[in-house]
Coordinates of C-alpha atoms in Angstrom, one line a residue:
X21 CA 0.0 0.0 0.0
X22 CA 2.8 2.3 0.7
X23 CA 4.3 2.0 -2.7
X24 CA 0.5 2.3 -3.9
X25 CA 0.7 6.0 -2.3
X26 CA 4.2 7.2 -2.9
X27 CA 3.1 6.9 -6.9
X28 CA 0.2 8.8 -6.3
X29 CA 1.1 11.8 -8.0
X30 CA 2.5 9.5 -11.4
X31 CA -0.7 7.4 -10.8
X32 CA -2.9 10.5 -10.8
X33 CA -1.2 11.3 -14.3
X34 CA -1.4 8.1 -16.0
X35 CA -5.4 8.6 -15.2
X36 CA -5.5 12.2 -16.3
X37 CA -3.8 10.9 -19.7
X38 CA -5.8 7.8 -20.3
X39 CA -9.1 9.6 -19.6
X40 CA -7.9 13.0 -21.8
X41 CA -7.5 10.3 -24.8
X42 CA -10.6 8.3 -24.3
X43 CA -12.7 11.9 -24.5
X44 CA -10.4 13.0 -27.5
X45 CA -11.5 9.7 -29.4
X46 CA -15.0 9.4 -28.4
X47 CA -15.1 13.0 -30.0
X48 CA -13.1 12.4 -33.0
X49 CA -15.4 9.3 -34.1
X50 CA -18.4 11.3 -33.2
X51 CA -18.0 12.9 -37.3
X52 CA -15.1 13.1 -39.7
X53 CA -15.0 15.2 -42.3
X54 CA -15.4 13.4 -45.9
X55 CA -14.2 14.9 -49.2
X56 CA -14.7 13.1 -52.7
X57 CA -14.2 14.1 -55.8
X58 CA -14.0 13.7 -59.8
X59 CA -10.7 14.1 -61.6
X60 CA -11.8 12.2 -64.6
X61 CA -14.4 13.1 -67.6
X62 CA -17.9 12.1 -67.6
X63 CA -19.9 11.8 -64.4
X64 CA -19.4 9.8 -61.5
X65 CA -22.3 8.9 -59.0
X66 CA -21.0 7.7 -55.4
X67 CA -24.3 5.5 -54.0
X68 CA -23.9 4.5 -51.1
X69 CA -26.1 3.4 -47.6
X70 CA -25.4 3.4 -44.2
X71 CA -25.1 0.3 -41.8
X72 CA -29.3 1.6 -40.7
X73 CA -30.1 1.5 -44.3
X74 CA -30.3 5.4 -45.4
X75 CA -29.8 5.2 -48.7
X76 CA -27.9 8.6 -50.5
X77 CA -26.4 9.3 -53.9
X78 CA -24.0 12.3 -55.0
X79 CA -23.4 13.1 -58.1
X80 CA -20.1 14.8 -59.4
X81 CA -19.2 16.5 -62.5
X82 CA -15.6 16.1 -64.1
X83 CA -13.4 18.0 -62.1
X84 CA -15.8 18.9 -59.1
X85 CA -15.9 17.5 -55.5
X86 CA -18.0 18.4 -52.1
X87 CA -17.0 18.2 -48.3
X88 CA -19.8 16.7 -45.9
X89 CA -19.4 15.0 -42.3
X90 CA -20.0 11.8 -41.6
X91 CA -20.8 9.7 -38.4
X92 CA -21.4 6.0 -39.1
X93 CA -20.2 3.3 -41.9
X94 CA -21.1 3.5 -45.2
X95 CA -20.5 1.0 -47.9
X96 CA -20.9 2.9 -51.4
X97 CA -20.2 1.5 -54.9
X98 CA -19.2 4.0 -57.8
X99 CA -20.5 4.7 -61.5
X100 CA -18.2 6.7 -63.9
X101 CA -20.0 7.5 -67.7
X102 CA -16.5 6.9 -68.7
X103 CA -14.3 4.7 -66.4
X104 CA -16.9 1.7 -65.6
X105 CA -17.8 0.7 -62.2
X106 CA -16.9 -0.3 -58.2
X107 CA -18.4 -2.4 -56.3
X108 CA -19.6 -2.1 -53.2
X109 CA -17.0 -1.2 -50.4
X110 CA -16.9 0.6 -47.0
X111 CA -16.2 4.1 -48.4
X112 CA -16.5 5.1 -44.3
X113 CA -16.1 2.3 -41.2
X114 CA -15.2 3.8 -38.4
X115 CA -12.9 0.8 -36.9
X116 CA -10.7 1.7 -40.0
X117 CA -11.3 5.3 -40.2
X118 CA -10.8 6.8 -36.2
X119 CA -7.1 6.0 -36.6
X120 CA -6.6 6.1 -40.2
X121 CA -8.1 9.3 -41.1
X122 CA -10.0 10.6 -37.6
X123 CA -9.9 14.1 -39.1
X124 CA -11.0 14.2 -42.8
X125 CA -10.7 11.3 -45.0
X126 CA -10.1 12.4 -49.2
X127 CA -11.6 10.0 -51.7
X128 CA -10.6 10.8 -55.4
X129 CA -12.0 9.2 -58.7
X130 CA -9.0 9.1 -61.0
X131 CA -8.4 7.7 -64.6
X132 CA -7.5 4.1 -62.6
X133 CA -9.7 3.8 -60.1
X134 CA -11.2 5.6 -56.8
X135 CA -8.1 6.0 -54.6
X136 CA -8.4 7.2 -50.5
X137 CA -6.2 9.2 -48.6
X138 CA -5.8 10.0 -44.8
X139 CA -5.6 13.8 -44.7
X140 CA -6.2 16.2 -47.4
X141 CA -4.0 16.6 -50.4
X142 CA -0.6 16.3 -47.7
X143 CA -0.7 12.4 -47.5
X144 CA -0.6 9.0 -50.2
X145 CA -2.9 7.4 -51.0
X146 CA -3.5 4.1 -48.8
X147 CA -6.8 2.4 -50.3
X148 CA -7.0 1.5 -54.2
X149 CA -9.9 0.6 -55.5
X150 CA -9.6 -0.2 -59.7
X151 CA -12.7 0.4 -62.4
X152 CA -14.5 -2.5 -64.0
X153 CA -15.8 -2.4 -66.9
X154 CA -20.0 -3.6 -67.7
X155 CA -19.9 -7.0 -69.1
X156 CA -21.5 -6.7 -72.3
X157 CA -24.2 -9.2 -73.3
X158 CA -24.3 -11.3 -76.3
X159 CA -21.4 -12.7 -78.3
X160 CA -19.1 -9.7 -79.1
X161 CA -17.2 -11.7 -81.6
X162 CA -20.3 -12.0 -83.7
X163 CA -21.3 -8.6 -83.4
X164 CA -18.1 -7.4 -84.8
X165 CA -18.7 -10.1 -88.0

């Protein structure tokens, strides 16, 4: 007991950090800021739901993006008139996200794919996520005959 209270004042610290962090990351994954946007032609539609089921779909011109917050995981897939498609994926979950990108997260449709990054413009990209093209129905060899 005595070495208990002879620590006191290092004990008292230790409590004043651990409880400081747990506020900072219960407010971080409260929202993060969210940033997509288009650097390819052609539209791109980012459709997506939440883990309730609230569906949403953004549109973004070539060239244009939007900020928003966001609170809870998403899984969005993503349509390009040009590039093709992604499936679905979690575009937000916040296991991966509080530590990865607990500020702002930056989503990018580019000529290869959609890519993510952890802060704004500063950081690489850490997710990659490649277009696929529509399968086309019928025989294409016979079409081109």
């Amino acid at each position: 007991m005595e070495l208990f209270m002879g620590n006191k004042h290092v004990l008292f610290l230790a409590f004043f950090f651990i409880a400081s962090w747990v506020m900072q990351l219960s407010a971080v994954s409260a929202t993060t800021k969210i940033r997509f946007g288009s650097n390819v032609l052609g539209n791109v539609s980012l459709n997506c739901q939440t883990k309730n089921g609230d569906p949403w779909t953004k549109v973004f011109k070539p060239f244009n993006g939007e900020s928003w917050e966001i609170s809870e995981a998403t899984f969005c897939n993503v349509t390009s008139d040009e590039k093709g498609f992604i499936d679905t994926f979690a575009f937000y979950d916040p296991k991966r996200d509080s530590v990865r990108c607990p500020l702002s997260c930056l989503w990018a449709a580019v000529d290869f794919g959609v890519i993510g990054r952890n802060d704004e413009y500063f950081a690489y990209a850490d997710l990659f996520l490649y277009w696929k093209k529509p399968k086309v129905a019928g025989n294409e060899a016979a079409k081109r005959q």
